[in-house]
Short mmCIF file of C-alpha atoms and ligand atoms in Angstrom, two decimals:
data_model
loop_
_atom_site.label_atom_id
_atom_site.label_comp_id
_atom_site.label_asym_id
_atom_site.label_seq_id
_atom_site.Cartn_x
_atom_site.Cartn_y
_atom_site.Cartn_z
CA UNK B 28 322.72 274.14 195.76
CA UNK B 29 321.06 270.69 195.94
CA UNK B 30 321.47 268.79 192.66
CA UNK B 31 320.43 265.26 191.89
CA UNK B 32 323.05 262.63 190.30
CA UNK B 33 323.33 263.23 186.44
CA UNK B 34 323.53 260.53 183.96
CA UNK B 35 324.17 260.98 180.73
CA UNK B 36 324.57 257.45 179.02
CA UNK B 37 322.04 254.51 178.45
CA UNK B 38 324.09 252.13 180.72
CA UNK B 39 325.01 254.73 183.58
CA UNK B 40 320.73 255.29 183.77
CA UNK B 41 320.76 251.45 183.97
CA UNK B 42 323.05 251.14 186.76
CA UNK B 43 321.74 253.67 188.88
CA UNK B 44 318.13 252.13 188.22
CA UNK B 45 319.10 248.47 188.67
CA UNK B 46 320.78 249.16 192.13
CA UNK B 47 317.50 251.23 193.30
CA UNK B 48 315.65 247.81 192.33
CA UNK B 49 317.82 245.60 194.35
CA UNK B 50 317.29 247.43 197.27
CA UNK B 51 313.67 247.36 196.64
CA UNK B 52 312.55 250.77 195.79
CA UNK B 53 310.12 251.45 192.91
CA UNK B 54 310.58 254.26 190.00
CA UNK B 55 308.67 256.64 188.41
CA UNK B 56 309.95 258.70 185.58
CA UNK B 57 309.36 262.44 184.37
CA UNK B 58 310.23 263.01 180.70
CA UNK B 59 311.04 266.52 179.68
CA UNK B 60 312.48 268.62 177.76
CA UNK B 61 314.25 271.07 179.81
CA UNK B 62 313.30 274.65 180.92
CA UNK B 63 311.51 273.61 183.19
CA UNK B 64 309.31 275.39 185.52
CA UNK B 65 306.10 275.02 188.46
CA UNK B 66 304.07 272.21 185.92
CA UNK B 67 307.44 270.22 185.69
CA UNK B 68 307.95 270.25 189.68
CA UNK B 69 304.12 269.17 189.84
CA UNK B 70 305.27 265.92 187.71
CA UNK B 71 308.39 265.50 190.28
CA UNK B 72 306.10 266.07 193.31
CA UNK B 73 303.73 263.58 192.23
CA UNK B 74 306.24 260.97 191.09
CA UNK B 75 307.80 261.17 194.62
CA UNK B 76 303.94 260.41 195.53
CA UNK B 77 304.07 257.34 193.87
CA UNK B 78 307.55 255.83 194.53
CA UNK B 79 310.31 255.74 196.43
CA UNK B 80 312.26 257.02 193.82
CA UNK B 81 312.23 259.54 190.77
CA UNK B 82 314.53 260.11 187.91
CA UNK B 83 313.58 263.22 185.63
CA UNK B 84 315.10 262.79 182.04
CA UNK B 85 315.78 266.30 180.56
CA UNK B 86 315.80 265.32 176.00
CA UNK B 87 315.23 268.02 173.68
CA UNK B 88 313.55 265.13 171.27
CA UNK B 89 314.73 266.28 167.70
CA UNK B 90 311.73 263.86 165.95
CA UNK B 91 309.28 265.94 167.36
CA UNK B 92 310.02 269.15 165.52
CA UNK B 93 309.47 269.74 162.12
CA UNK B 94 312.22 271.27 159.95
CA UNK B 95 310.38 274.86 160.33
CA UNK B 96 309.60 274.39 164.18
CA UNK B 97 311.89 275.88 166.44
CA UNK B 98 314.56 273.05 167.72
CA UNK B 99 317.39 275.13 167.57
CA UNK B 100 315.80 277.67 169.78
CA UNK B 101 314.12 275.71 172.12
CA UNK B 102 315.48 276.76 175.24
CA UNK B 103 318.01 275.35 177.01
CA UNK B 104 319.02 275.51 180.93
CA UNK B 105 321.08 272.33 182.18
CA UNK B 106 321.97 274.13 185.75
CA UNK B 107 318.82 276.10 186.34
CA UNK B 108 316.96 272.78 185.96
CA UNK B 109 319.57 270.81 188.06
CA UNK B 110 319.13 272.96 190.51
CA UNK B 111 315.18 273.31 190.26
CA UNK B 112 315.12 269.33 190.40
CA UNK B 113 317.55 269.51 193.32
CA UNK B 114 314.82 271.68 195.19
CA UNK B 115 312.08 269.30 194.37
CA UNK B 116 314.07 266.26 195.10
CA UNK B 117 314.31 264.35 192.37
CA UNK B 118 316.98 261.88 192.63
CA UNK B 119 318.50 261.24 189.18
CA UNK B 120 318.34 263.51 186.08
CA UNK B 121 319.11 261.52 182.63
CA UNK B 122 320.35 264.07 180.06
CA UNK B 123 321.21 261.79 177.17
CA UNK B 124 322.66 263.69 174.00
CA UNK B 125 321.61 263.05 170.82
CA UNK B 126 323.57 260.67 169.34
CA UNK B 127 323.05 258.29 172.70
CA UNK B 128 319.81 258.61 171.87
CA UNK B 129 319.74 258.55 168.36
CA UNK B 130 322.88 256.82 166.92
CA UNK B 131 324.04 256.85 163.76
CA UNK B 132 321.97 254.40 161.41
CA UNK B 133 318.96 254.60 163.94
CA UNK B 134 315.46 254.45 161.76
CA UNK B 135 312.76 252.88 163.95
CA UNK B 136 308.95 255.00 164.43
CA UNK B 137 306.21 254.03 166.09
CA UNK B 138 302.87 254.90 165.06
CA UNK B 139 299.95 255.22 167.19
CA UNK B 140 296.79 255.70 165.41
CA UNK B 141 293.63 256.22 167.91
CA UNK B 142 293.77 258.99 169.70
CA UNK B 143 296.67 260.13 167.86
CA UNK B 144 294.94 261.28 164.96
CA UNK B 145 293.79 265.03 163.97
CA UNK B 146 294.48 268.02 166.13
CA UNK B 147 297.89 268.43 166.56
CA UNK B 148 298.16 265.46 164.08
CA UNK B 149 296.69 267.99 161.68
CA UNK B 150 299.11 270.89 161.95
CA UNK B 151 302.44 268.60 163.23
CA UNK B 152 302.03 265.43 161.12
CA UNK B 153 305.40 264.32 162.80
CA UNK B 154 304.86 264.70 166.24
CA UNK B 155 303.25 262.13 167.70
CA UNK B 156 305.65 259.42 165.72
CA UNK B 157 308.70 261.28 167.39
CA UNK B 158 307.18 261.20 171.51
CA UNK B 159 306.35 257.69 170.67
CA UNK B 160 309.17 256.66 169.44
CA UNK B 161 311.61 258.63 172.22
CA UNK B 162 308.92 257.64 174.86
CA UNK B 163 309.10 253.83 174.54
CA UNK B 164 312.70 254.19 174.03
CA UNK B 165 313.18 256.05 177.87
CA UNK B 166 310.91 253.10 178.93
CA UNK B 167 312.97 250.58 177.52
CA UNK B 168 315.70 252.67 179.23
CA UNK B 169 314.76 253.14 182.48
CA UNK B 170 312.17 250.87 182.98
CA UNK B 171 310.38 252.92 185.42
CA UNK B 172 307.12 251.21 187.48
CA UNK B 173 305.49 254.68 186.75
CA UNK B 174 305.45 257.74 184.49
CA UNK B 175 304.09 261.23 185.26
CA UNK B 176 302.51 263.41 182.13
CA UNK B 177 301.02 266.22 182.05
CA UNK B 178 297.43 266.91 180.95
CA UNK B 179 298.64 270.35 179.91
CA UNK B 180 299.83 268.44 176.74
CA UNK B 181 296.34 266.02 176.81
CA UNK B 182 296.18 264.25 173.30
CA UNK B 183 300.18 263.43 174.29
CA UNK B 184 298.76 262.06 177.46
CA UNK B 185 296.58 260.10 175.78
CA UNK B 186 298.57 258.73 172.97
CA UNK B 187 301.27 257.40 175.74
CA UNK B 188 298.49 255.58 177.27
CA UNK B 189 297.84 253.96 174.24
CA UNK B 190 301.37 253.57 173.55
CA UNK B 191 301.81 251.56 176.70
CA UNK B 192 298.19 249.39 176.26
CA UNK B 193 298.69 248.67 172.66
CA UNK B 194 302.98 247.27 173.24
CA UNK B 195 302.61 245.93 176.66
CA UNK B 196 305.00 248.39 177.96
CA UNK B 197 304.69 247.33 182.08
CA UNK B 198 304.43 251.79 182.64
CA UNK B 199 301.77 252.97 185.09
CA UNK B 200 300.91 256.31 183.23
CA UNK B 201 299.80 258.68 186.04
CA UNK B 202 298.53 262.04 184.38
CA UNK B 203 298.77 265.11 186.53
CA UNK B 204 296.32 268.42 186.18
CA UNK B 205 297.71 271.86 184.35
CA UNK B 206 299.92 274.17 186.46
CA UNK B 207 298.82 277.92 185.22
CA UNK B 208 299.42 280.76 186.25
CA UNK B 209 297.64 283.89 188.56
CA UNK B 210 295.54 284.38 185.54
CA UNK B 211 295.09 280.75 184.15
CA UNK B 212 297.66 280.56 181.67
CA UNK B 213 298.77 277.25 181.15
CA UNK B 214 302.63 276.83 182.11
CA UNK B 215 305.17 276.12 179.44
CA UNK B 216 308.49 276.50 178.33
CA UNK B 217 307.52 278.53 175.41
CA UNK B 218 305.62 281.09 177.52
CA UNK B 219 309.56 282.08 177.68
CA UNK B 220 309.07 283.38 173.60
CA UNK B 221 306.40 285.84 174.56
CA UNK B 222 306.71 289.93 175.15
CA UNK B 223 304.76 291.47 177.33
CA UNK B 224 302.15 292.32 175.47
CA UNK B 225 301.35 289.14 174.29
CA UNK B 226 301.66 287.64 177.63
CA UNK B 227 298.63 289.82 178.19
CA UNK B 228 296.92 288.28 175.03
CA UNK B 229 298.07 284.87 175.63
CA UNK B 230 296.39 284.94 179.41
CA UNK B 231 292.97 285.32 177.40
CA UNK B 232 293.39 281.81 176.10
CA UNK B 233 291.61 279.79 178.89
CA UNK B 234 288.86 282.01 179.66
CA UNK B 235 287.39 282.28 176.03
CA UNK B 236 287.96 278.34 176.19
CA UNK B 237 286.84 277.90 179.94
CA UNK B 238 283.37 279.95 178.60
CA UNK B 239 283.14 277.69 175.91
CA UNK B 240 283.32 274.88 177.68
CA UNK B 241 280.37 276.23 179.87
CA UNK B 242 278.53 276.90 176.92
CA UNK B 243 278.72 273.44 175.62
CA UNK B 244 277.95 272.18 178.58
CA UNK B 245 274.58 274.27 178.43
CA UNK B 246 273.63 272.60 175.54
CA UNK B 247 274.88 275.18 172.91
CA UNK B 248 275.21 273.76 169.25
CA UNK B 249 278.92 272.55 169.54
CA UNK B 250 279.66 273.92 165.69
CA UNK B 251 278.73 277.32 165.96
CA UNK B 252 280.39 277.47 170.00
CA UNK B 253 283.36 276.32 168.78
CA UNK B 254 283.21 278.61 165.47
CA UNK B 255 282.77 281.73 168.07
CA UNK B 256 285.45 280.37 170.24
CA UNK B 257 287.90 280.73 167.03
CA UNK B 258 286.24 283.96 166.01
CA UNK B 259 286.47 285.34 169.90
CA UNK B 260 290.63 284.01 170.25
CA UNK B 261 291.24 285.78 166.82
CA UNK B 262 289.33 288.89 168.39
CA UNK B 263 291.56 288.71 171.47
CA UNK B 264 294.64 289.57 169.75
CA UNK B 265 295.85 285.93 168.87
CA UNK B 266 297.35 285.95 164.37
CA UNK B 267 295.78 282.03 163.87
CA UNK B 268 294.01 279.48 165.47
CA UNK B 269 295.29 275.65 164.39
CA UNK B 270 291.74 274.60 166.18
CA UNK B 271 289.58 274.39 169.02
CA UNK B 272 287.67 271.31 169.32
CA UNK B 273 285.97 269.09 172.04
CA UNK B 274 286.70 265.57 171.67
CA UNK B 275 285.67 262.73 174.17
CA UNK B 276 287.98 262.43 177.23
CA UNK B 277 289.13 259.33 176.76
CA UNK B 278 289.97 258.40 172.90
CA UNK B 279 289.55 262.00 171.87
CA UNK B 280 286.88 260.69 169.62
CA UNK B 281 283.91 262.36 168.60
CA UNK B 282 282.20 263.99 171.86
CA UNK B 283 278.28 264.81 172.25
CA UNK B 284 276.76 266.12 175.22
CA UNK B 285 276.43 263.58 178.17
CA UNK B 286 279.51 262.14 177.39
CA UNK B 287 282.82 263.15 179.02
CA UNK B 288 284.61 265.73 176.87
CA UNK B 289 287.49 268.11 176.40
CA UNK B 290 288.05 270.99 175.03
CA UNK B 291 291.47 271.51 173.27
CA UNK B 292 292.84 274.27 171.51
CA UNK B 293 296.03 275.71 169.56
CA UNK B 294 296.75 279.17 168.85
CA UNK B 295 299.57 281.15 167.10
CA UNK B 296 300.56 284.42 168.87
CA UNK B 297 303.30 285.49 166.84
CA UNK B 298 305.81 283.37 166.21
CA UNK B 299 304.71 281.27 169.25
CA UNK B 300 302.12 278.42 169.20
CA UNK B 301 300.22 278.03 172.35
CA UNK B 302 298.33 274.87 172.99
CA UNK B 303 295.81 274.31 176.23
CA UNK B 304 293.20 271.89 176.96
CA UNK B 305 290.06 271.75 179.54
CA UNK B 306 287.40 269.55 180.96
CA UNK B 307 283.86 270.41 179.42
CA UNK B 308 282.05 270.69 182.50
CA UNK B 309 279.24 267.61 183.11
CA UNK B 310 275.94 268.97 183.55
P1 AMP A 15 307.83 269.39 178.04
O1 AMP A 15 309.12 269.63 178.76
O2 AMP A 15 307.11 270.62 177.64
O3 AMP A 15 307.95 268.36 176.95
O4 AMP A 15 306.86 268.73 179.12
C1 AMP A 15 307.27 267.65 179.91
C2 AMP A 15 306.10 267.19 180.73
O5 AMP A 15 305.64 268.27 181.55
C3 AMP A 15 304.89 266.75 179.89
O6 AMP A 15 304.29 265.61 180.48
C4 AMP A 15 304.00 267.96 179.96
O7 AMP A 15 302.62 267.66 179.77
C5 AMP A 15 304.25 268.43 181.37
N1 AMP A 15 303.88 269.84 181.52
C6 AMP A 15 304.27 270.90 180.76
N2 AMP A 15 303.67 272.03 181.17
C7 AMP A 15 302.86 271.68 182.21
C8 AMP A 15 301.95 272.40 183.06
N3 AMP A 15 301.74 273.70 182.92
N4 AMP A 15 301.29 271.71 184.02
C9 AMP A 15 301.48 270.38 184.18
N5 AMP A 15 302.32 269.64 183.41
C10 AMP A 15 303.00 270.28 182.44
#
């Protein structure tokens, strides 16, 4: 099976990058955290879109999880995702362990504030400090021309952005749309948590948030839509809703209608936290 060229070290990433630069070619970089699946090879299909070559780092970021979240379980897949890149031909894969990326004595965290703030913000006060911190830190790495995120994870998407505008950081963030499944779930890793039956419930997700949307889009008093939106995903068979809320598209600041908005939501189902975002339609 096809595999890309594995790195594992700071300096070995810089080699392999700096000798793609001689000879001309530009970068773009996919961060993840392993297991990945379709919405990961999306990233790698549109990188290879934008450049001539693509390196996929593969970092299960421990200053994004809280001491309760579920680090240790995450899972993990080295060879299934070599060989997945492989497939989608991505060229290098940078799987940096912990202490390369972290070493002993480390203590630097950026903040973003803007679009940052609330939603997940709310519920995982440390989670936008840690992908901004590991984020500028494979930037400073790699220094890709481009980076590919998904909107699956959208206030992330936006917070990079801002990450980049705020410090300079010479990254053309490229977002790329949600990879779901036959029945609109949104792809992730942690799909991999869920039994069957609350695959079933979890597939409800979009459509009660999809109506929504079209419901706001109508005109419909955005407090009490969004209040039955909760109400409805608590009906469907989710345990808790963290929120559902439409922000405006661009600094996730407060939306009305006429103005371009999103509607993003995060749900418990278990022991698993589902998160999913869409476009409220424009009338
Ligand atoms: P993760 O490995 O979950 O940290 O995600 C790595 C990148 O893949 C992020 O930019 C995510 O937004 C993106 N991603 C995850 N799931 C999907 C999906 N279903 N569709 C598109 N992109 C995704």
């Amino acid at each position: 099976m096809k595999q890309p060229v594995v790195v594992s070290t700071v300096s070995d990433l810089r080699k392999a990058v700096s000798a793609w630069k001689r000879k001309g070619f530009s970068v773009a970089m996919v961060p993840t955290m392993g297991a990945l699946h379709d919405g990961h090879v999306s990233l790698v299909e549109k990188a290879l879109e934008a450049a001539d070559r693509c390196v996929v780092s593969i970092f299960v970021n421990p200053k994004q999880f809280a001491p309760t979240e579920d680090l240790d379980k995450y899972p993990r897949q080295l060879e299934r995702d070599l060989n997945t890149l492989g497939k989608a031909g991505a060229h290098l894969a940078y799987t940096p362990g912990g202490a390369e990326m972290y070493p002993e004595g480390f203590d630097a965290s950026i903040h973003i504030g803007g679009p940052s703030q609330g939603l997940e913000t709310d519920f995982r006060p440390q989670f936008f400090a840690g992908v901004a911190t590991v984020v500028a830190k494979l930037f400073l790495q790699a220094t890709p021309d481009y980076a590919i995120f998904g909107e699956k994870d959208y206030q992330q998407l936006c917070v990079v952005k801002k990450l980049c505008r705020d410090l300079d950081i010479p990254v053309e963030i490229v977002g790329a749309p949600t990879v779901r499944d036959a029945f609109g779930l949104a792809m992730s890793s942690r799909n991999a948590y869920l039994s069957t039956a609350e695959l079933v419930v979890a597939r409800k997700l979009n459509l009660i948030m999809r109506e929504t949307g079209a419901e706001l889009a109508d005109g419909a008093n955005p407090e009490i839509a969004l209040q039955q939106a909760k109400d409805t995903v608590v009906g469907a068979g989710f345990d808790r809703v963290d929120y559902i809320a439409a922000r405006e598209a661009g600094t996730l600041g407060h939306w009305r209608p006429g103005l371009p908005g999103r509607i993003l939501a995060a749900a418990w189902l278990g022991r698993t936290r589902l998160i999913d975002n869409l476009d409220i339609p424009q009338t």
